[in-house]
Tab-separated table of C-alpha atoms and ligand atoms in Angstrom:
chain	number	residue	atom	x	y	z
A	54	MET	CA	-5.820	-39.621	8.879
A	55	SER	CA	-5.853	-41.026	5.266
A	56	VAL	CA	-3.646	-41.311	2.227
A	57	ARG	CA	-5.798	-40.805	-0.626
A	58	VAL	CA	-4.810	-40.627	-4.445
A	59	VAL	CA	-6.614	-38.778	-7.209
A	60	ILE	CA	-6.184	-40.024	-10.487
A	61	GLY	CA	-7.319	-39.162	-14.344
A	62	ALA	CA	-9.181	-41.965	-15.327
A	63	GLN	CA	-9.166	-40.763	-18.965
A	64	TRP	CA	-6.777	-39.076	-21.363
A	65	GLY	CA	-6.730	-36.212	-18.727
A	66	ASP	CA	-8.455	-32.646	-18.205
A	67	GLU	CA	-11.249	-34.655	-15.998
A	68	GLY	CA	-11.559	-31.881	-13.956
A	69	LYS	CA	-9.146	-33.234	-11.110
A	70	GLY	CA	-8.340	-29.604	-10.207
A	71	LYS	CA	-11.711	-28.787	-8.659
A	72	ILE	CA	-11.904	-32.039	-7.091
A	73	VAL	CA	-8.408	-31.719	-5.411
A	74	ASP	CA	-9.375	-28.233	-4.456
A	75	LEU	CA	-12.701	-29.570	-2.957
A	76	LEU	CA	-11.110	-32.018	-1.050
A	77	SER	CA	-7.888	-30.054	0.064
A	78	ASP	CA	-9.660	-28.525	3.291
A	79	LYS	CA	-9.431	-31.824	5.020
A	80	ALA	CA	-6.203	-32.329	3.918
A	81	ASN	CA	-2.686	-31.541	5.645
A	82	TYR	CA	-0.495	-32.161	2.692
A	83	VAL	CA	-1.164	-32.024	-1.128
A	84	VAL	CA	1.095	-33.775	-3.237
A	85	ARG	CA	1.933	-33.446	-7.049
A	86	TYR	CA	3.830	-36.341	-8.223
A	87	GLN	CA	4.215	-36.643	-11.779
A	88	GLY	CA	4.105	-34.443	-15.044
A	89	GLY	CA	5.010	-30.750	-15.252
A	90	ALA	CA	3.705	-27.507	-16.686
A	91	ASN	CA	1.857	-29.538	-19.491
A	92	ALA	CA	-0.808	-29.725	-17.065
A	93	GLY	CA	-3.703	-27.275	-16.683
A	94	HIS	CA	-5.769	-27.582	-13.536
A	95	THR	CA	-8.432	-24.946	-13.763
A	96	LEU	CA	-10.233	-24.002	-10.177
A	97	LYS	CA	-13.365	-21.785	-9.857
A	98	PHE	CA	-14.072	-19.966	-6.627
A	99	ASP	CA	-15.238	-16.826	-5.200
A	100	ASP	CA	-16.167	-15.807	-8.809
A	101	LYS	CA	-12.599	-16.312	-9.546
A	102	LYS	CA	-10.964	-18.748	-12.158
A	103	VAL	CA	-7.405	-19.665	-11.890
A	104	VAL	CA	-5.111	-22.305	-13.775
A	105	LEU	CA	-2.418	-23.825	-11.888
A	106	HIS	CA	0.276	-25.661	-13.935
A	107	LEU	CA	2.632	-27.119	-11.271
A	108	ILE	CA	1.502	-25.680	-7.721
A	109	PRO	CA	-0.816	-28.461	-6.150
A	110	SER	CA	-4.514	-27.656	-6.515
A	111	GLY	CA	-4.800	-27.549	-2.827
A	112	ILE	CA	-2.992	-23.992	-2.401
A	113	PHE	CA	-6.451	-22.020	-2.431
A	114	ASN	CA	-8.712	-23.918	0.235
A	115	GLY	CA	-7.815	-24.254	3.831
A	116	ASP	CA	-4.262	-24.618	4.903
A	117	ALA	CA	-2.675	-27.655	3.322
A	118	HIS	CA	0.968	-28.134	3.074
A	119	CYS	CA	1.527	-28.265	-0.880
A	120	VAL	CA	4.545	-30.393	-1.995
A	121	ILE	CA	6.170	-31.030	-5.475
A	122	GLY	CA	7.162	-34.205	-5.661
A	123	ASN	CA	10.223	-36.131	-6.835
A	124	GLY	CA	8.391	-37.218	-10.176
A	125	VAL	CA	7.467	-33.958	-11.206
A	126	VAL	CA	9.735	-32.292	-14.033
A	127	ILE	CA	9.947	-28.288	-13.022
A	128	ASP	CA	10.365	-25.728	-15.261
A	129	PRO	CA	11.781	-22.788	-12.850
A	130	VAL	CA	10.666	-20.058	-14.986
A	131	ALA	CA	7.280	-21.154	-15.330
A	132	LEU	CA	7.089	-22.315	-11.539
A	133	VAL	CA	8.097	-18.686	-10.347
A	134	GLU	CA	5.542	-17.013	-12.494
A	135	GLU	CA	2.771	-19.120	-10.842
A	136	ILE	CA	4.097	-18.712	-7.405
A	137	LYS	CA	4.114	-14.765	-8.130
A	138	GLY	CA	0.732	-15.160	-9.412
A	139	VAL	CA	-0.850	-16.947	-6.059
A	140	GLN	CA	1.030	-14.414	-4.034
A	141	GLU	CA	-0.376	-11.498	-5.889
A	142	MET	CA	-3.819	-13.257	-5.171
A	143	GLY	CA	-3.144	-12.784	-1.307
A	144	PHE	CA	-2.155	-16.412	-0.673
A	145	GLU	CA	0.828	-16.878	1.152
A	146	LEU	CA	3.262	-19.893	0.609
A	147	LYS	CA	5.920	-19.574	3.034
A	148	ASP	CA	6.178	-22.691	5.223
A	149	ARG	CA	3.221	-24.121	3.203
A	150	PHE	CA	4.988	-24.587	0.326
A	151	PHE	CA	7.852	-27.457	-0.843
A	152	ILE	CA	9.871	-28.704	-3.928
A	153	SER	CA	11.583	-32.023	-3.809
A	154	GLN	CA	15.229	-31.868	-3.860
A	155	THR	CA	15.491	-34.585	-6.447
A	156	ALA	CA	12.316	-33.513	-9.011
A	157	HIS	CA	14.153	-32.878	-12.363
A	158	VAL	CA	14.379	-29.380	-13.951
A	159	ILE	CA	13.356	-28.450	-17.492
A	160	LEU	CA	15.847	-26.177	-18.986
A	161	PRO	CA	15.401	-24.312	-22.242
A	162	TYR	CA	16.894	-26.622	-24.285
A	163	HIS	CA	14.187	-29.552	-23.527
A	164	LYS	CA	11.339	-27.179	-24.394
A	165	LEU	CA	13.480	-26.258	-27.579
A	166	LEU	CA	14.163	-30.344	-28.397
A	167	ASP	CA	10.398	-31.138	-27.554
A	168	GLN	CA	9.151	-28.472	-30.478
A	169	LEU	CA	11.936	-29.591	-32.825
A	170	LYS	CA	11.327	-33.203	-32.278
A	171	GLU	CA	7.440	-32.639	-32.939
A	172	LYS	CA	8.377	-30.898	-36.136
A	173	ARG	CA	10.538	-33.513	-37.121
A	174	ARG	CA	7.949	-36.200	-36.950
A	175	GLY	CA	5.732	-34.290	-39.528
A	176	GLY	CA	2.663	-36.517	-39.569
A	177	ASP	CA	3.422	-38.859	-36.970
A	178	ALA	CA	3.499	-36.052	-34.164
A	179	ILE	CA	2.729	-36.993	-30.696
A	180	GLY	CA	0.941	-33.368	-30.347
A	181	THR	CA	2.806	-32.600	-27.381
A	182	THR	CA	2.296	-29.305	-25.282
A	183	GLY	CA	5.484	-28.220	-26.338
A	184	ARG	CA	6.505	-27.606	-22.640
A	185	GLY	CA	9.955	-30.062	-22.853
A	186	ILE	CA	8.361	-33.088	-20.890
A	187	GLY	CA	9.505	-35.611	-22.911
A	188	PRO	CA	13.263	-34.822	-23.635
A	189	ALA	CA	13.390	-33.605	-19.306
A	190	TYR	CA	12.328	-37.058	-18.562
A	191	VAL	CA	14.727	-38.667	-21.146
A	192	SER	CA	17.601	-36.708	-19.442
A	193	LYS	CA	16.405	-38.010	-16.102
A	194	VAL	CA	16.185	-42.048	-17.245
A	195	SER	CA	19.434	-41.126	-19.180
A	196	ARG	CA	21.223	-40.236	-16.102
A	197	VAL	CA	22.363	-36.760	-17.249
A	198	GLY	CA	19.187	-35.009	-15.577
A	199	ILE	CA	19.654	-31.839	-13.566
A	200	ARG	CA	17.824	-32.125	-10.125
A	201	MET	CA	16.341	-29.296	-8.194
A	202	VAL	CA	19.147	-29.710	-5.465
A	203	ASP	CA	21.838	-28.819	-8.292
A	204	LEU	CA	20.406	-25.369	-8.614
A	205	LEU	CA	21.696	-24.362	-5.439
A	206	ASP	CA	25.421	-24.880	-6.406
A	207	LYS	CA	25.954	-22.433	-9.150
A	208	ASP	CA	29.363	-24.457	-9.874
A	209	VAL	CA	27.823	-27.756	-9.989
A	210	LEU	CA	25.070	-26.595	-11.971
A	211	ARG	CA	27.138	-24.901	-14.510
A	212	SER	CA	29.639	-28.064	-14.910
A	213	LYS	CA	26.382	-30.179	-15.508
A	214	ILE	CA	24.965	-27.757	-18.042
A	215	GLU	CA	28.047	-27.381	-19.903
A	216	GLN	CA	28.484	-31.598	-20.142
A	217	ASN	CA	24.870	-31.369	-21.492
A	218	LEU	CA	25.227	-28.834	-24.003
A	219	LYS	CA	27.993	-30.869	-25.942
A	220	ASP	CA	25.445	-33.606	-26.926
A	221	ILE	CA	22.649	-30.841	-27.349
A	222	ASN	CA	24.796	-28.582	-29.179
A	223	PHE	CA	25.930	-31.568	-31.655
A	224	ALA	CA	22.318	-32.437	-32.400
A	225	LEU	CA	21.024	-28.791	-32.566
A	226	GLU	CA	24.099	-27.974	-35.109
A	227	ASN	CA	24.244	-31.234	-36.914
A	228	LEU	CA	20.775	-32.784	-37.226
A	229	TYR	CA	18.522	-29.789	-36.597
A	230	LYS	CA	20.469	-27.274	-38.326
A	231	GLU	CA	19.913	-24.781	-35.419
A	232	PRO	CA	21.889	-22.349	-33.792
A	233	VAL	CA	23.800	-23.577	-30.568
A	234	LEU	CA	23.188	-22.882	-27.127
A	235	ASP	CA	25.387	-20.987	-24.659
A	236	ALA	CA	26.005	-21.941	-21.124
A	237	ASP	CA	26.401	-18.525	-19.782
A	238	GLU	CA	22.868	-17.491	-21.042
A	239	LEU	CA	21.065	-20.459	-19.800
A	240	MET	CA	22.895	-19.759	-16.473
A	241	SER	CA	21.867	-16.064	-16.496
A	242	GLU	CA	18.161	-17.158	-17.481
A	243	LEU	CA	17.881	-19.116	-14.451
A	244	SER	CA	19.511	-16.946	-11.927
A	245	GLU	CA	16.137	-15.021	-10.773
A	246	SER	CA	14.128	-17.907	-10.417
A	247	ILE	CA	16.806	-19.949	-8.476
A	248	GLU	CA	16.895	-17.131	-5.827
A	249	LEU	CA	13.258	-17.168	-5.633
A	250	LEU	CA	13.147	-20.950	-5.463
A	251	GLU	CA	15.978	-21.637	-2.823
A	252	PRO	CA	13.758	-21.401	0.154
A	253	TYR	CA	11.305	-24.266	-0.945
A	254	ILE	CA	13.755	-26.769	-2.067
A	255	CYS	CA	14.047	-29.600	0.743
A	256	ASN	CA	13.428	-33.294	1.260
A	257	THR	CA	9.902	-33.978	0.905
A	258	THR	CA	10.169	-37.553	1.260
A	259	GLU	CA	11.081	-37.149	4.821
A	260	LEU	CA	8.288	-34.533	5.039
A	261	LEU	CA	5.778	-36.748	3.819
A	262	HIS	CA	7.029	-39.730	6.004
A	263	LYS	CA	6.695	-37.442	8.873
A	264	ALA	CA	3.342	-36.767	8.023
A	265	ILE	CA	2.144	-40.096	7.948
A	266	ARG	CA	3.952	-40.958	11.096
A	267	ASN	CA	1.873	-38.235	12.836
A	268	GLU	CA	-1.399	-39.599	11.295
A	269	GLU	CA	-1.971	-36.588	8.943
A	270	SER	CA	-4.097	-36.747	6.020
A	271	VAL	CA	-2.218	-36.765	2.506
A	272	LEU	CA	-3.816	-36.055	-0.786
A	273	LEU	CA	-1.714	-37.229	-3.867
A	274	GLU	CA	-2.857	-35.290	-6.948
A	275	GLY	CA	-2.041	-36.660	-10.578
A	276	ALA	CA	-1.847	-34.935	-13.598
A	277	GLN	CA	-2.702	-35.986	-17.148
A	278	GLY	CA	-4.790	-39.343	-17.106
A	279	THR	CA	-4.166	-43.001	-17.008
A	280	LEU	CA	-4.779	-43.653	-20.628
A	281	LEU	CA	-1.633	-41.163	-21.252
A	282	ASP	CA	0.294	-43.127	-18.973
A	283	VAL	CA	4.015	-44.025	-20.470
A	284	ASP	CA	3.419	-47.786	-19.465
A	285	HIS	CA	-0.172	-48.459	-19.394
A	286	GLY	CA	-1.441	-45.417	-22.056
A	287	THR	CA	-2.152	-45.836	-25.644
A	288	TYR	CA	1.743	-45.859	-26.258
A	289	PRO	CA	3.614	-44.043	-28.235
A	290	TYR	CA	0.366	-41.311	-28.125
A	291	VAL	CA	1.188	-40.970	-24.211
A	292	THR	CA	3.403	-38.244	-21.892
A	293	SER	CA	6.376	-39.174	-20.531
A	294	SER	CA	5.446	-39.841	-16.903
A	295	SER	CA	3.351	-41.924	-14.963
A	296	PRO	CA	0.073	-40.554	-13.903
A	297	THR	CA	-1.194	-43.727	-12.413
A	298	SER	CA	-1.461	-44.944	-8.518
A	299	GLY	CA	1.638	-46.800	-9.135
A	300	GLY	CA	3.490	-43.370	-10.260
A	301	ALA	CA	1.906	-41.727	-7.045
A	302	CYS	CA	4.205	-43.791	-4.971
A	303	THR	CA	7.194	-43.581	-6.845
A	304	GLY	CA	6.789	-40.016	-7.584
A	305	SER	CA	6.555	-38.936	-3.912
A	306	GLY	CA	8.411	-41.588	-2.087
A	307	ILE	CA	5.219	-42.607	-0.281
A	308	PRO	CA	4.976	-46.584	-0.418
A	309	PRO	CA	2.006	-48.617	-1.672
A	310	THR	CA	1.351	-49.982	1.741
A	311	ALA	CA	0.554	-46.376	3.042
A	312	LEU	CA	-2.320	-45.864	0.211
A	313	ASP	CA	-5.921	-45.855	1.662
A	314	LYS	CA	-7.853	-44.769	-1.386
A	315	VAL	CA	-7.721	-44.462	-4.952
A	316	MET	CA	-10.086	-42.150	-6.633
A	317	GLY	CA	-10.580	-41.987	-9.966
A	318	ILE	CA	-12.056	-38.950	-11.688
A	319	THR	CA	-13.913	-39.548	-15.310
A	320	LYS	CA	-16.422	-36.919	-17.279
A	321	ALA	CA	-19.342	-38.127	-18.258
A	322	TYR	CA	-18.011	-38.541	-21.804
A	323	CYS	CA	-14.591	-38.503	-22.909
A	324	THR	CA	-12.230	-35.908	-24.345
A	325	ARG	CA	-8.461	-35.953	-25.741
A	326	VAL	CA	-6.094	-33.416	-26.907
A	327	GLY	CA	-3.265	-34.454	-29.084
A	328	ASN	CA	-3.103	-36.932	-31.254
A	329	GLY	CA	-3.472	-40.913	-30.883
A	330	PRO	CA	-6.378	-43.293	-30.965
A	331	PHE	CA	-9.612	-42.538	-29.367
A	332	PRO	CA	-12.150	-45.381	-30.194
A	333	THR	CA	-15.524	-43.279	-29.329
A	334	GLU	CA	-14.535	-40.115	-30.913
A	335	LEU	CA	-17.522	-38.301	-32.355
A	336	LEU	CA	-16.314	-36.152	-35.418
A	337	GLY	CA	-19.660	-34.584	-36.403
A	338	GLU	CA	-22.413	-32.401	-34.779
A	339	THR	CA	-22.397	-34.231	-31.346
A	340	GLY	CA	-18.639	-33.945	-30.973
A	341	GLU	CA	-19.069	-30.331	-31.533
A	342	LEU	CA	-22.026	-30.215	-29.159
A	343	LEU	CA	-19.811	-31.731	-26.460
A	344	ARG	CA	-17.111	-29.264	-27.187
A	345	GLU	CA	-18.856	-26.258	-27.132
A	346	LYS	CA	-21.254	-27.444	-23.951
A	347	GLY	CA	-18.240	-28.543	-22.099
A	348	ALA	CA	-15.726	-25.371	-23.207
A	349	GLU	CA	-13.386	-28.151	-24.501
A	350	PHE	CA	-10.769	-26.288	-24.999
A	351	GLY	CA	-6.975	-26.926	-23.296
A	352	ALA	CA	-6.375	-24.818	-20.169
A	353	THR	CA	-2.267	-25.102	-21.339
A	354	THR	CA	-2.333	-24.694	-24.888
A	355	GLY	CA	-6.018	-23.605	-25.952
A	356	ARG	CA	-6.158	-26.418	-28.556
A	357	PRO	CA	-9.688	-27.444	-28.953
A	358	ARG	CA	-10.407	-31.092	-27.248
A	359	ARG	CA	-11.242	-34.147	-29.391
A	360	CYS	CA	-14.573	-35.405	-27.836
A	361	GLY	CA	-16.939	-38.416	-27.638
A	362	TRP	CA	-19.065	-40.816	-25.703
A	363	LEU	CA	-17.985	-42.392	-22.727
A	364	ASP	CA	-15.824	-45.456	-23.262
A	365	LEU	CA	-16.547	-47.966	-20.355
A	366	VAL	CA	-14.321	-50.649	-21.925
A	367	ALA	CA	-11.546	-48.109	-21.100
A	368	LEU	CA	-12.645	-47.121	-17.905
A	369	LYS	CA	-12.877	-50.487	-16.584
A	370	TYR	CA	-9.004	-51.007	-17.428
A	371	VAL	CA	-8.302	-47.632	-15.503
A	372	CYS	CA	-10.094	-48.878	-12.644
A	373	GLN	CA	-7.814	-52.047	-12.957
A	374	ILE	CA	-4.375	-50.786	-13.815
A	375	ASN	CA	-5.020	-48.297	-10.568
A	376	GLY	CA	-6.880	-50.262	-8.263
A	377	ILE	CA	-9.483	-47.575	-8.241
A	378	ASN	CA	-12.040	-48.202	-5.290
A	379	GLU	CA	-13.752	-44.667	-5.475
A	380	LEU	CA	-15.167	-42.561	-8.329
A	381	THR	CA	-16.189	-39.136	-9.204
A	382	LEU	CA	-17.788	-38.143	-12.312
A	383	THR	CA	-17.517	-34.469	-13.683
A	384	LYS	CA	-19.448	-32.524	-16.122
A	385	MET	CA	-22.457	-34.185	-15.672
A	386	ASP	CA	-24.451	-30.978	-16.477
A	387	VAL	CA	-22.732	-31.105	-19.950
A	388	MET	CA	-25.000	-33.728	-20.965
A	389	ASP	CA	-28.377	-31.531	-20.149
A	390	GLY	CA	-31.013	-31.987	-23.045
A	391	PHE	CA	-29.463	-34.894	-25.088
A	392	GLU	CA	-32.539	-37.230	-26.022
A	393	GLU	CA	-30.167	-40.179	-25.759
A	394	ILE	CA	-26.943	-41.015	-24.394
A	395	LYS	CA	-24.634	-43.413	-25.759
A	396	VAL	CA	-22.147	-45.105	-23.602
A	397	CYS	CA	-19.510	-47.968	-25.004
A	398	THR	CA	-19.680	-51.215	-23.413
A	399	ALA	CA	-17.935	-53.319	-25.684
A	400	TYR	CA	-15.438	-53.136	-28.490
A	401	LYS	CA	-15.568	-55.431	-31.982
A	402	LEU	CA	-12.124	-56.030	-33.040
A	403	ASP	CA	-11.625	-58.733	-36.052
A	404	GLY	CA	-15.158	-59.520	-36.202
A	405	GLU	CA	-15.529	-60.431	-32.443
A	406	GLU	CA	-16.581	-58.475	-29.445
A	407	THR	CA	-14.461	-58.070	-26.355
A	408	ASP	CA	-14.782	-56.071	-23.228
A	409	VAL	CA	-10.839	-56.193	-22.901
A	410	PHE	CA	-8.866	-53.023	-23.563
A	411	PRO	CA	-6.416	-53.768	-26.125
A	412	LEU	CA	-2.719	-52.608	-25.317
A	413	CYS	CA	-1.325	-52.678	-29.116
A	414	LEU	CA	-1.475	-49.448	-31.062
A	415	ASP	CA	-2.719	-51.487	-34.224
A	416	GLU	CA	-5.522	-52.992	-32.492
A	417	ILE	CA	-6.695	-50.207	-30.025
A	418	ARG	CA	-6.604	-48.104	-33.637
A	419	ASP	CA	-8.700	-50.710	-35.643
A	420	VAL	CA	-11.687	-51.492	-32.348
A	421	GLU	CA	-15.277	-50.184	-33.353
A	422	PRO	CA	-17.398	-49.120	-30.472
A	423	VAL	CA	-20.438	-51.032	-29.404
A	424	TYR	CA	-22.864	-49.067	-27.793
A	425	THR	CA	-25.609	-48.658	-25.506
A	426	SER	CA	-28.244	-46.019	-25.510
A	427	LEU	CA	-29.578	-44.837	-22.043
A	428	PRO	CA	-32.012	-42.102	-22.211
A	429	GLY	CA	-31.051	-38.486	-21.244
A	430	TRP	CA	-32.466	-35.859	-19.603
A	431	LYS	CA	-34.442	-32.501	-20.444
A	432	ASN	CA	-34.264	-30.190	-17.257
A	433	SER	CA	-30.859	-28.650	-16.402
A	434	ILE	CA	-29.114	-30.244	-13.607
A	435	GLU	CA	-26.454	-27.709	-13.270
A	436	GLY	CA	-25.382	-26.583	-9.790
A	437	ILE	CA	-27.793	-29.632	-8.078
A	438	THR	CA	-26.299	-30.602	-4.952
A	439	SER	CA	-28.299	-33.436	-3.859
A	440	TRP	CA	-28.981	-37.240	-5.457
A	441	ASP	CA	-32.660	-36.959	-4.788
A	442	GLU	CA	-32.929	-33.677	-6.986
A	443	LEU	CA	-31.204	-35.543	-10.311
A	444	PRO	CA	-33.711	-36.632	-12.725
A	445	SER	CA	-34.749	-40.461	-12.720
A	446	THR	CA	-32.807	-40.644	-16.101
A	447	ALA	CA	-29.749	-39.087	-14.970
A	448	GLN	CA	-29.829	-41.534	-11.674
A	449	SER	CA	-30.187	-44.492	-13.884
A	450	TYR	CA	-27.242	-43.424	-16.035
A	451	ILE	CA	-25.084	-43.171	-13.156
A	452	ARG	CA	-25.995	-46.705	-11.504
A	453	PHE	CA	-25.377	-48.026	-15.055
A	454	VAL	CA	-22.188	-47.203	-15.116
A	455	GLU	CA	-21.366	-48.125	-11.525
A	456	GLU	CA	-22.634	-51.640	-12.261
A	457	TYR	CA	-20.578	-51.937	-15.348
A	458	LEU	CA	-17.434	-50.889	-13.439
A	459	GLY	CA	-18.437	-52.444	-10.291
A	460	VAL	CA	-16.869	-49.323	-8.310
A	461	LYS	CA	-19.470	-46.508	-6.804
A	462	PHE	CA	-19.139	-42.925	-7.638
A	463	THR	CA	-18.657	-40.987	-4.060
A	464	ILE	CA	-18.817	-37.418	-5.893
A	465	ILE	CA	-20.943	-35.883	-8.903
A	466	SER	CA	-19.799	-32.621	-10.356
A	467	THR	CA	-22.722	-30.410	-11.661
A	468	GLY	CA	-20.352	-27.142	-12.443
A	469	PRO	CA	-17.566	-25.810	-12.603
A	470	LYS	CA	-17.778	-24.323	-8.985
A	471	ARG	CA	-16.684	-25.972	-5.794
A	472	SER	CA	-20.231	-25.705	-4.484
A	473	GLU	CA	-22.057	-27.271	-7.701
A	474	THR	CA	-21.330	-30.903	-6.113
A	475	ILE	CA	-23.171	-33.876	-5.119
A	476	ILE	CA	-21.393	-35.644	-2.190
A	477	VAL	CA	-23.280	-39.303	-2.461
B	521	LIG	P1	3.690	-33.941	-23.225
B	521	LIG	O1	2.912	-34.373	-21.992
B	521	LIG	O2	3.531	-32.698	-23.481
B	521	LIG	O3	4.867	-34.453	-23.813
B	521	LIG	O4	2.388	-34.195	-24.290
B	521	LIG	C1	2.122	-35.748	-24.741
B	521	LIG	C2	0.647	-35.879	-24.923
B	521	LIG	O5	0.071	-35.728	-23.608
B	521	LIG	C3	0.049	-35.055	-25.734
B	521	LIG	O6	-1.195	-35.911	-26.524
B	521	LIG	C4	-0.784	-34.233	-25.159
B	521	LIG	O7	-1.711	-33.371	-25.713
B	521	LIG	C5	-1.086	-34.951	-24.013
B	521	LIG	N1	-1.083	-34.022	-22.523
B	521	LIG	C6	0.062	-33.732	-21.737
B	521	LIG	N2	-0.494	-32.932	-20.590
B	521	LIG	C7	-1.903	-32.830	-20.726
B	521	LIG	C8	-2.853	-32.442	-20.192
B	521	LIG	O8	-2.884	-31.755	-18.692
B	521	LIG	N3	-4.042	-32.816	-20.578
B	521	LIG	C9	-4.423	-33.314	-21.493
B	521	LIG	N4	-3.456	-34.126	-22.420
B	521	LIG	C10	-2.219	-33.485	-22.018
């Protein structure tokens, strides 16, 4: 039995989907605990490529129960579309898929407000995915949110929508100069989705506690990454949830004392989508090369990702915040062919070197990365499955990172498929 959390250790898109899929065959439960359909978890198996946004990445490997926890914000229409896609692929969800009663619902007005707010911010836009994530968490925290359980009672749902629309329509009319929304239309847009989702909505907190009592193994799947965390990320250029290990507890109802392992996933380089500080960003040819080789385009929005060298100052901070005691290195094969590989080992701030990640926006914006250069390797490592087959320079690169962080890599990914993996 184990309760393990899988965390994004950068700004998201670290390849968590592949790792959760890989680890799922030994899990009894796989649980998403935060975020929403802003996430895009790409899985490759049996020559198929699938992108999941809300359903946990454990659905295709083995027979783990898949749970959407209370910390997730759910767009019912997007979820139904995803459920249908998974069923069409021949995977059964009945008795295997569960949605928390207390997860909050993303309604069309959240998506609309997300897009309108971004437009209004102009040059200061966050660069959100436009999926309504921020406004849905605003509703939750300001205690006017609609929860999955509310979908099961049409009268309650209607009255809550009507209540919310009073404020939202006032803002649409007076602030954004947009047409107002109608409760009847929202109710009818939701009705087909509600019917389909109803059988899956339940008390997932009790389900997970029962699993822990029965000594079953639970895998908690984070979305986005620690540097996008609303508390610990590069605020305000963050998402509105807590992708950290702390968020795994609040977003699932599993207590911190039940966690056995926290696994951080990092790429061999860095990427970021959307706006905000990125100390090791490469704006020239090398960045372009990483983008092309790593196919760094958003799985949800298709946006090109910003690319840069691995940032160990940021990664050390992420290991501390989450209590990471095991690391996975993904996209190692993308580094093939580089004569030298740089890693950022310190920042220069106000003329002084530091290895402490600054928490304030004006500081993190101003830091200058200090790099250590490591030798690259010529031969392709794509698809390699054993440590001994790695070129010695690739092994030294991994050892250097481990030594800096004081945490070991237990999995190294050398390609997008399940099979292209080294278990150390
Ligand atoms: P939101 O989560 O849509 O509100 O977007 C807030 C910030 O998080 C933006 O910079 C997005 O690009 C980023 N973001 C949200 N989801 C993901 C993800 O799954 N991968 C990478 N970045 C993400």
